[in-house]
Short mmCIF file of C-alpha atoms and ligand atoms in Angstrom, two decimals:
data_model
loop_
_atom_site.label_atom_id
_atom_site.label_comp_id
_atom_site.label_asym_id
_atom_site.label_seq_id
_atom_site.Cartn_x
_atom_site.Cartn_y
_atom_site.Cartn_z
CA MET A 3 -18.05 -15.94 -6.44
CA LEU A 4 -17.20 -12.75 -5.02
CA THR A 5 -18.91 -9.66 -5.31
CA ILE A 6 -17.82 -6.24 -3.52
CA GLU A 7 -19.61 -3.07 -4.42
CA ASN A 8 -18.66 0.48 -3.59
CA VAL A 9 -18.31 -0.13 -0.19
CA THR A 10 -16.71 2.40 2.22
CA LYS A 11 -15.55 1.62 6.30
CA ARG A 12 -14.93 4.25 8.65
CA PHE A 13 -13.62 4.11 11.91
CA GLY A 14 -14.21 7.22 13.99
CA GLU A 15 -11.86 10.48 11.55
CA ILE A 16 -10.49 7.01 10.11
CA VAL A 17 -11.94 5.82 6.25
CA ALA A 18 -10.00 2.68 6.43
CA LEU A 19 -12.05 1.85 3.31
CA ASP A 20 -12.90 4.41 0.50
CA ARG A 21 -15.91 2.66 -2.29
CA VAL A 22 -14.29 0.21 -3.08
CA SER A 23 -15.68 -2.10 -5.54
CA LEU A 24 -14.30 -5.91 -6.57
CA SER A 25 -15.58 -9.18 -8.47
CA LEU A 26 -13.42 -12.17 -8.42
CA ALA A 27 -14.30 -15.07 -10.13
CA ARG A 28 -14.62 -19.09 -9.17
CA GLY A 29 -10.32 -20.50 -9.05
CA GLU A 30 -8.70 -16.82 -8.90
CA PHE A 31 -5.30 -16.12 -6.39
CA PHE A 32 -6.14 -12.93 -6.17
CA GLY A 33 -3.71 -10.60 -4.30
CA LEU A 34 -4.33 -7.44 -1.99
CA LEU A 35 -0.94 -5.48 -1.75
CA GLY A 36 -1.11 -2.50 0.47
CA PRO A 37 1.29 -0.84 3.30
CA ASN A 38 0.25 -1.02 6.47
CA GLY A 39 -3.06 0.80 7.08
CA ALA A 40 -3.93 0.16 3.67
CA GLY A 41 -7.02 -2.07 4.85
CA LYS A 42 -6.59 -5.24 4.20
CA THR A 43 -7.76 -6.52 7.62
CA THR A 44 -10.44 -4.36 7.54
CA LEU A 45 -11.80 -5.56 4.08
CA MET A 46 -11.12 -9.41 4.93
CA SER A 47 -13.12 -8.51 8.13
CA LEU A 48 -16.42 -7.28 6.06
CA VAL A 49 -16.05 -10.17 3.77
CA ALA A 50 -15.75 -12.64 6.74
CA GLY A 51 -19.21 -11.12 8.31
CA LEU A 52 -16.86 -10.15 11.81
CA ARG A 53 -18.07 -6.58 10.70
CA ALA A 54 -20.76 -4.76 8.42
CA PRO A 55 -20.26 -2.22 5.63
CA ASP A 56 -20.79 1.53 6.17
CA SER A 57 -21.89 1.70 2.80
CA GLY A 58 -21.82 -0.70 0.23
CA SER A 59 -22.67 -4.22 -0.24
CA ILE A 60 -20.41 -7.48 -0.18
CA SER A 61 -22.43 -10.94 -1.62
CA ILE A 62 -20.51 -14.27 -1.86
CA ASN A 63 -21.87 -16.59 -4.18
CA GLY A 64 -24.96 -13.83 -4.71
CA GLN A 65 -25.66 -13.92 -0.96
CA ARG A 66 -25.36 -10.77 0.96
CA VAL A 67 -22.57 -11.32 3.67
CA GLY A 68 -22.82 -9.81 6.80
CA PRO A 69 -23.00 -10.12 10.58
CA ASN A 70 -26.98 -11.26 10.29
CA ALA A 71 -26.21 -12.83 7.32
CA MET A 72 -24.59 -16.44 8.58
CA ALA A 73 -25.29 -18.40 5.80
CA PRO A 74 -22.66 -18.39 3.17
CA ARG A 75 -19.78 -18.87 6.16
CA HIS A 76 -18.88 -22.40 6.09
CA GLU A 77 -18.01 -21.24 2.09
CA LEU A 78 -15.36 -19.19 3.84
CA GLY A 79 -12.36 -19.97 5.59
CA PHE A 80 -9.81 -16.93 6.77
CA VAL A 81 -6.54 -17.32 8.21
CA PRO A 82 -6.23 -14.07 10.26
CA GLN A 83 -2.93 -12.13 10.89
CA ALA A 84 -2.37 -12.99 14.50
CA ILE A 85 -2.30 -16.43 14.95
CA ALA A 86 -5.33 -17.78 16.58
CA LEU A 87 -4.63 -21.10 17.98
CA TYR A 88 -4.10 -22.83 21.63
CA GLU A 89 -0.46 -23.04 22.48
CA GLU A 90 -1.02 -25.24 25.22
CA LEU A 91 -2.50 -27.34 22.96
CA SER A 92 -0.80 -29.58 20.48
CA ALA A 93 -0.99 -28.88 16.48
CA GLU A 94 -3.61 -32.19 16.65
CA GLU A 95 -5.59 -31.28 19.22
CA ASN A 96 -5.93 -27.65 18.22
CA LEU A 97 -6.62 -28.96 14.89
CA ARG A 98 -9.27 -31.32 15.97
CA LEU A 99 -10.99 -28.83 18.02
CA PHE A 100 -11.44 -26.31 14.91
CA GLY A 101 -12.54 -29.02 12.58
CA LYS A 102 -15.40 -30.12 15.42
CA LEU A 103 -16.41 -26.39 15.11
CA TYR A 104 -17.11 -26.76 11.68
CA GLY A 105 -19.14 -29.47 12.40
CA LEU A 106 -16.18 -32.23 11.44
CA ALA A 107 -16.63 -35.77 12.90
CA GLY A 108 -15.15 -39.10 13.63
CA GLN A 109 -12.94 -40.61 10.37
CA GLU A 110 -14.17 -37.49 8.33
CA LEU A 111 -12.56 -35.20 11.05
CA ARG A 112 -9.50 -37.69 11.53
CA ALA A 113 -8.39 -37.60 7.78
CA ARG A 114 -8.57 -34.14 7.05
CA VAL A 115 -6.61 -33.06 10.20
CA ASP A 116 -3.96 -36.34 9.10
CA HIS A 117 -3.81 -34.80 5.66
CA GLY A 118 -3.65 -31.30 7.05
CA LEU A 119 -0.92 -32.08 9.14
CA HIS A 120 1.05 -34.14 6.15
CA ALA A 121 0.43 -30.67 3.92
CA ALA A 122 1.84 -28.61 6.46
CA GLN A 123 4.77 -31.19 6.37
CA LEU A 124 4.55 -31.18 10.19
CA PHE A 125 3.14 -34.25 10.87
CA GLU A 126 5.91 -35.81 12.79
CA ARG A 127 5.54 -32.78 15.12
CA ARG A 128 1.57 -33.38 15.50
CA GLN A 129 2.03 -34.69 19.44
CA ASP A 130 4.21 -31.98 20.59
CA LYS A 131 2.65 -28.84 21.84
CA LEU A 132 2.24 -25.43 19.91
CA HIS A 133 4.43 -22.97 22.52
CA THR A 134 7.42 -25.80 21.10
CA TYR A 135 7.14 -24.75 17.63
CA SER A 136 8.45 -21.54 15.39
CA GLY A 137 6.72 -18.87 14.76
CA GLY A 138 6.68 -20.31 10.90
CA MET A 139 5.59 -23.71 11.93
CA LYS A 140 2.37 -22.22 14.43
CA ARG A 141 1.37 -19.99 11.03
CA ARG A 142 1.75 -23.27 9.23
CA ILE A 143 -0.95 -24.69 11.62
CA ASN A 144 -2.87 -21.93 11.41
CA VAL A 145 -3.66 -21.98 7.44
CA VAL A 146 -4.64 -25.47 8.12
CA ALA A 147 -6.94 -24.93 10.81
CA SER A 148 -9.17 -22.42 8.16
CA ILE A 149 -9.73 -24.73 5.67
CA LEU A 150 -10.28 -28.24 7.61
CA HIS A 151 -14.07 -27.84 5.98
CA ARG A 152 -13.01 -27.14 2.32
CA PRO A 153 -14.13 -23.77 2.07
CA ALA A 154 -15.00 -22.51 -1.74
CA LEU A 155 -13.77 -19.25 -0.86
CA LEU A 156 -10.31 -18.57 0.98
CA LEU A 157 -8.97 -15.72 2.50
CA CYS A 158 -5.70 -15.11 4.04
CA ASP A 159 -4.43 -12.42 6.29
CA GLU A 160 -0.75 -11.76 5.68
CA PRO A 161 -0.40 -15.64 6.74
CA THR A 162 3.48 -15.33 6.06
CA VAL A 163 4.35 -11.89 8.11
CA GLY A 164 7.71 -12.64 10.74
CA VAL A 165 7.78 -16.23 8.94
CA ASP A 166 11.46 -18.35 7.88
CA PRO A 167 11.93 -19.49 4.12
CA GLN A 168 11.49 -22.87 4.74
CA SER A 169 7.87 -21.96 6.62
CA ARG A 170 7.29 -19.35 3.73
CA ASN A 171 7.48 -21.95 1.40
CA ALA A 172 5.61 -24.59 2.89
CA ILE A 173 2.33 -22.26 3.36
CA PHE A 174 2.65 -21.19 -0.81
CA GLU A 175 3.27 -24.84 -1.93
CA PHE A 176 0.41 -25.28 0.48
CA LEU A 177 -2.22 -22.71 -1.11
CA GLN A 178 -1.09 -22.97 -5.25
CA ARG A 179 -2.39 -26.41 -4.24
CA LEU A 180 -5.78 -25.69 -2.99
CA ASN A 181 -5.76 -22.89 -5.58
CA ALA A 182 -5.05 -25.90 -7.90
CA ASP A 183 -7.63 -27.90 -6.51
CA GLY A 184 -9.88 -25.16 -6.93
CA MET A 185 -10.23 -23.10 -4.21
CA THR A 186 -10.56 -19.32 -4.54
CA ILE A 187 -7.93 -17.04 -2.76
CA VAL A 188 -7.57 -13.67 -1.63
CA TYR A 189 -3.87 -12.91 0.22
CA SER A 190 -3.13 -9.72 1.22
CA THR A 191 0.55 -8.59 1.66
CA HIS A 192 3.04 -6.04 1.44
CA TYR A 193 5.53 -7.81 -0.51
CA MET A 194 5.56 -7.50 -3.65
CA GLU A 195 7.26 -10.55 -4.68
CA GLU A 196 4.27 -12.47 -2.97
CA ALA A 197 2.00 -10.77 -4.79
CA THR A 198 4.49 -11.66 -8.12
CA ARG A 199 4.66 -14.89 -7.10
CA LEU A 200 1.17 -16.08 -6.47
CA CYS A 201 -1.33 -13.99 -7.43
CA SER A 202 -3.32 -14.03 -10.82
CA ARG A 203 -4.84 -10.72 -10.37
CA ILE A 204 -3.76 -8.01 -7.90
CA ALA A 205 -5.61 -4.85 -6.87
CA ILE A 206 -2.96 -2.42 -5.05
CA ILE A 207 -4.76 -0.67 -1.76
CA ASP A 208 -3.36 2.81 -0.06
CA HIS A 209 -5.20 4.58 2.11
CA GLY A 210 -8.57 2.43 1.97
CA ARG A 211 -8.47 3.34 -1.59
CA MET A 212 -8.12 0.56 -4.50
CA LEU A 213 -5.69 2.60 -7.15
CA ALA A 214 -5.14 -0.11 -9.96
CA LEU A 215 -6.31 -4.33 -10.58
CA GLY A 216 -5.15 -6.47 -12.73
CA THR A 217 -2.99 -9.30 -13.79
CA LEU A 218 0.67 -8.63 -12.99
CA ASP A 219 1.56 -7.18 -16.81
CA GLU A 220 -1.57 -5.31 -16.91
CA LEU A 221 -0.66 -3.68 -13.95
CA LEU A 222 2.93 -2.89 -14.79
CA THR A 223 1.13 -0.93 -18.34
CA HIS A 224 0.45 2.18 -15.79
CA LEU A 225 4.23 2.59 -15.95
CA PRO A 226 5.14 5.31 -17.96
CA PHE A 227 8.25 3.61 -19.25
CA SER A 228 8.38 -0.71 -20.19
CA GLU A 229 11.92 -0.84 -18.77
CA LEU A 230 14.46 0.68 -16.25
CA VAL A 231 17.92 1.59 -16.73
CA ARG A 232 19.80 2.32 -14.46
CA ILE A 233 22.81 3.92 -14.30
CA ALA A 234 25.55 3.70 -11.97
CA ARG A 235 26.45 6.75 -10.60
CA ASN A 236 30.12 8.54 -10.06
CA ASP A 237 32.67 10.73 -11.76
CA ARG A 238 32.95 9.21 -15.54
CA THR A 239 28.93 9.04 -15.54
CA THR A 240 28.02 11.87 -13.77
CA ALA A 241 30.06 14.19 -17.05
CA GLN A 242 27.99 12.76 -19.44
CA MET A 243 24.24 13.25 -18.30
CA GLN A 244 23.93 15.79 -19.89
CA ALA A 245 24.72 13.84 -23.40
CA LEU A 246 22.94 11.05 -22.36
CA ALA A 247 19.76 13.45 -21.81
CA GLU A 248 19.26 13.48 -24.92
CA TYR A 249 17.92 10.07 -25.44
CA GLY A 250 15.47 10.01 -22.42
CA GLU A 251 14.70 11.51 -18.71
CA ILE A 252 16.76 10.80 -16.47
CA THR A 253 16.31 11.11 -12.35
CA LYS A 254 18.48 11.68 -9.45
CA ALA A 255 18.07 8.09 -7.14
CA GLU A 256 19.53 7.93 -3.92
CA ASP A 257 22.79 5.80 -5.70
CA ALA A 258 22.19 5.88 -9.15
CA TYR A 259 20.32 7.42 -12.28
CA LEU A 260 17.46 6.07 -13.35
CA PHE A 261 16.96 6.88 -16.94
CA LYS A 262 13.75 6.26 -18.64
CA LEU A 263 14.14 6.47 -23.01
CA ARG A 264 12.28 8.79 -24.93
CA ASP A 265 9.46 7.77 -26.77
CA GLY A 266 10.19 6.57 -30.41
CA LEU A 267 13.98 6.22 -29.94
CA ARG A 268 15.31 2.84 -29.48
CA PHE A 269 17.67 1.28 -26.35
CA SER A 270 20.46 0.59 -29.15
CA ALA A 271 21.02 4.37 -30.26
CA PHE A 272 21.27 5.28 -26.35
CA PHE A 273 23.80 2.14 -25.79
CA ALA A 274 25.87 3.57 -29.15
CA ALA A 275 26.02 7.11 -27.70
CA ALA A 276 27.18 5.57 -24.07
CA GLU A 277 29.57 3.17 -25.94
CA GLU A 278 30.48 6.95 -27.82
CA LEU A 279 30.92 8.21 -24.49
CA GLY A 280 33.45 5.73 -23.34
CA LEU A 281 30.87 4.81 -20.55
CA PRO A 282 31.83 0.82 -20.01
CA TYR A 283 28.44 -1.61 -20.30
CA ARG A 284 28.62 -2.68 -16.22
CA TYR A 285 27.34 1.13 -15.57
CA PHE A 286 24.86 0.03 -16.50
CA ASN A 287 22.00 -2.33 -15.84
CA ILE A 288 18.38 -2.37 -17.36
CA ARG A 289 15.66 -4.38 -15.85
CA ARG A 290 11.81 -4.94 -16.00
CA PRO A 291 9.52 -2.75 -14.02
CA THR A 292 7.95 -4.00 -10.74
CA LEU A 293 5.11 -3.58 -8.41
CA GLU A 294 7.36 -1.33 -6.04
CA ASP A 295 7.73 0.51 -9.38
CA LEU A 296 4.19 1.03 -10.09
CA PHE A 297 3.34 1.75 -5.92
CA LEU A 298 6.24 4.45 -6.21
CA HIS A 299 4.84 6.30 -9.32
CA LEU A 300 1.09 5.67 -8.34
CA THR A 301 1.50 6.89 -4.58
CA GLY A 302 5.14 9.09 -4.72
CA LYS A 303 5.94 6.70 -2.05
CA ASN A 304 7.87 3.04 -1.17
CA LEU A 305 6.34 0.11 -0.16
CA ARG A 306 8.72 -1.03 2.20
CA ASP A 307 9.10 2.01 4.01
CA THR A 308 5.70 2.76 4.84
N1 ADP B 416 -10.60 -1.32 14.88
C1 ADP B 416 -10.39 -0.70 14.95
N2 ADP B 416 -10.53 0.81 14.99
C2 ADP B 416 -9.75 2.07 14.72
N3 ADP B 416 -9.40 1.76 14.15
C3 ADP B 416 -9.33 0.74 12.84
C4 ADP B 416 -9.71 -0.70 13.82
N4 ADP B 416 -9.11 -1.26 12.12
C5 ADP B 416 -8.45 -0.33 11.45
N5 ADP B 416 -8.52 0.85 11.52
C6 ADP B 416 -7.54 1.72 10.63
O1 ADP B 416 -8.02 1.71 9.13
C7 ADP B 416 -6.92 1.84 8.46
C8 ADP B 416 -6.78 0.11 7.28
O2 ADP B 416 -6.36 -1.12 9.16
P1 ADP B 416 -6.04 -2.67 8.74
O3 ADP B 416 -7.60 -3.01 7.64
O4 ADP B 416 -5.35 -3.12 9.41
O5 ADP B 416 -4.65 -2.27 7.68
P2 ADP B 416 -3.86 -3.12 6.60
O6 ADP B 416 -4.78 -4.58 6.42
O7 ADP B 416 -3.72 -2.95 5.06
O8 ADP B 416 -2.52 -2.73 7.46
C9 ADP B 416 -6.02 2.30 9.60
O9 ADP B 416 -5.84 3.13 9.43
C10 ADP B 416 -6.28 1.59 11.39
O10 ADP B 416 -5.78 2.08 12.17
MG1 MG B 417 -3.45 -5.96 8.32
#
């Protein structure tokens, strides 16, 4: 469906994308996860044909994409990071305008606009001017505006930034329904929770480089541990750290110790030792690693802080 081969894009000294390759099958819900400045928007603008790469190639359904190759564009929908709607028009008028730009008219245009307004859960408000909408409501209309022509491939560039939870859920459900009906979606975000919840495969990017790619489970196998134990940091645990270090590797985090079990050992042995030492279970917290842990492992920094 979408093939990106060895794409590099520079802005002066900045390498916004560094030899990125990627291949998407039809029907995927694909995540681009990375902090601000990672290159997500740049990649989407190249796929949308708004800019040309310095080197490498992009094709959609076998057809080369670029500023001089307009052909696959009605195959494509693009939800830009910045809202691109007219504040002085109603939601319905905005959608009719976008629908006409995509070549829709008459009965079909009306039906698609109405359907989109219902999907956005904003049909009742359709005649209100956009400037009376909350940020989250505008975002919902922004998504609808980009799918009126039923593109095979939809690019969503951080569509939920600054959005209230209700609108966020409405956007998620809407996109998941479109995907279930066969639309291929590329979704960029710096929220690992969104990538985890929505995406069948995820690429982690930072400083223009693709650092890892796969399903959530595949990605998490890059981590040197499969479970993470946090140990509360207090006088009692601090006094016993030496004894617990026999069972694994312990690192000091801000408010806790992080424990990684030594290969070949069992957690049961570790917890038995902790019990022997008189440390109550409530000091321990086991959790599955997350994409946040993976990002930290790959880059040495937190997704959130950047
Ligand atoms: N038009 C531009 N001119 C100069 N630098 C740009 C331009 N667009 C993006 N960049 C730079 O390229 C890098 C990637 O930016 P971007 O693709 O917007 O990242 P993201 O969307 O992941 O936050 C950043 O360092 C950014 O400053
Ligand atoms: Mg961006």
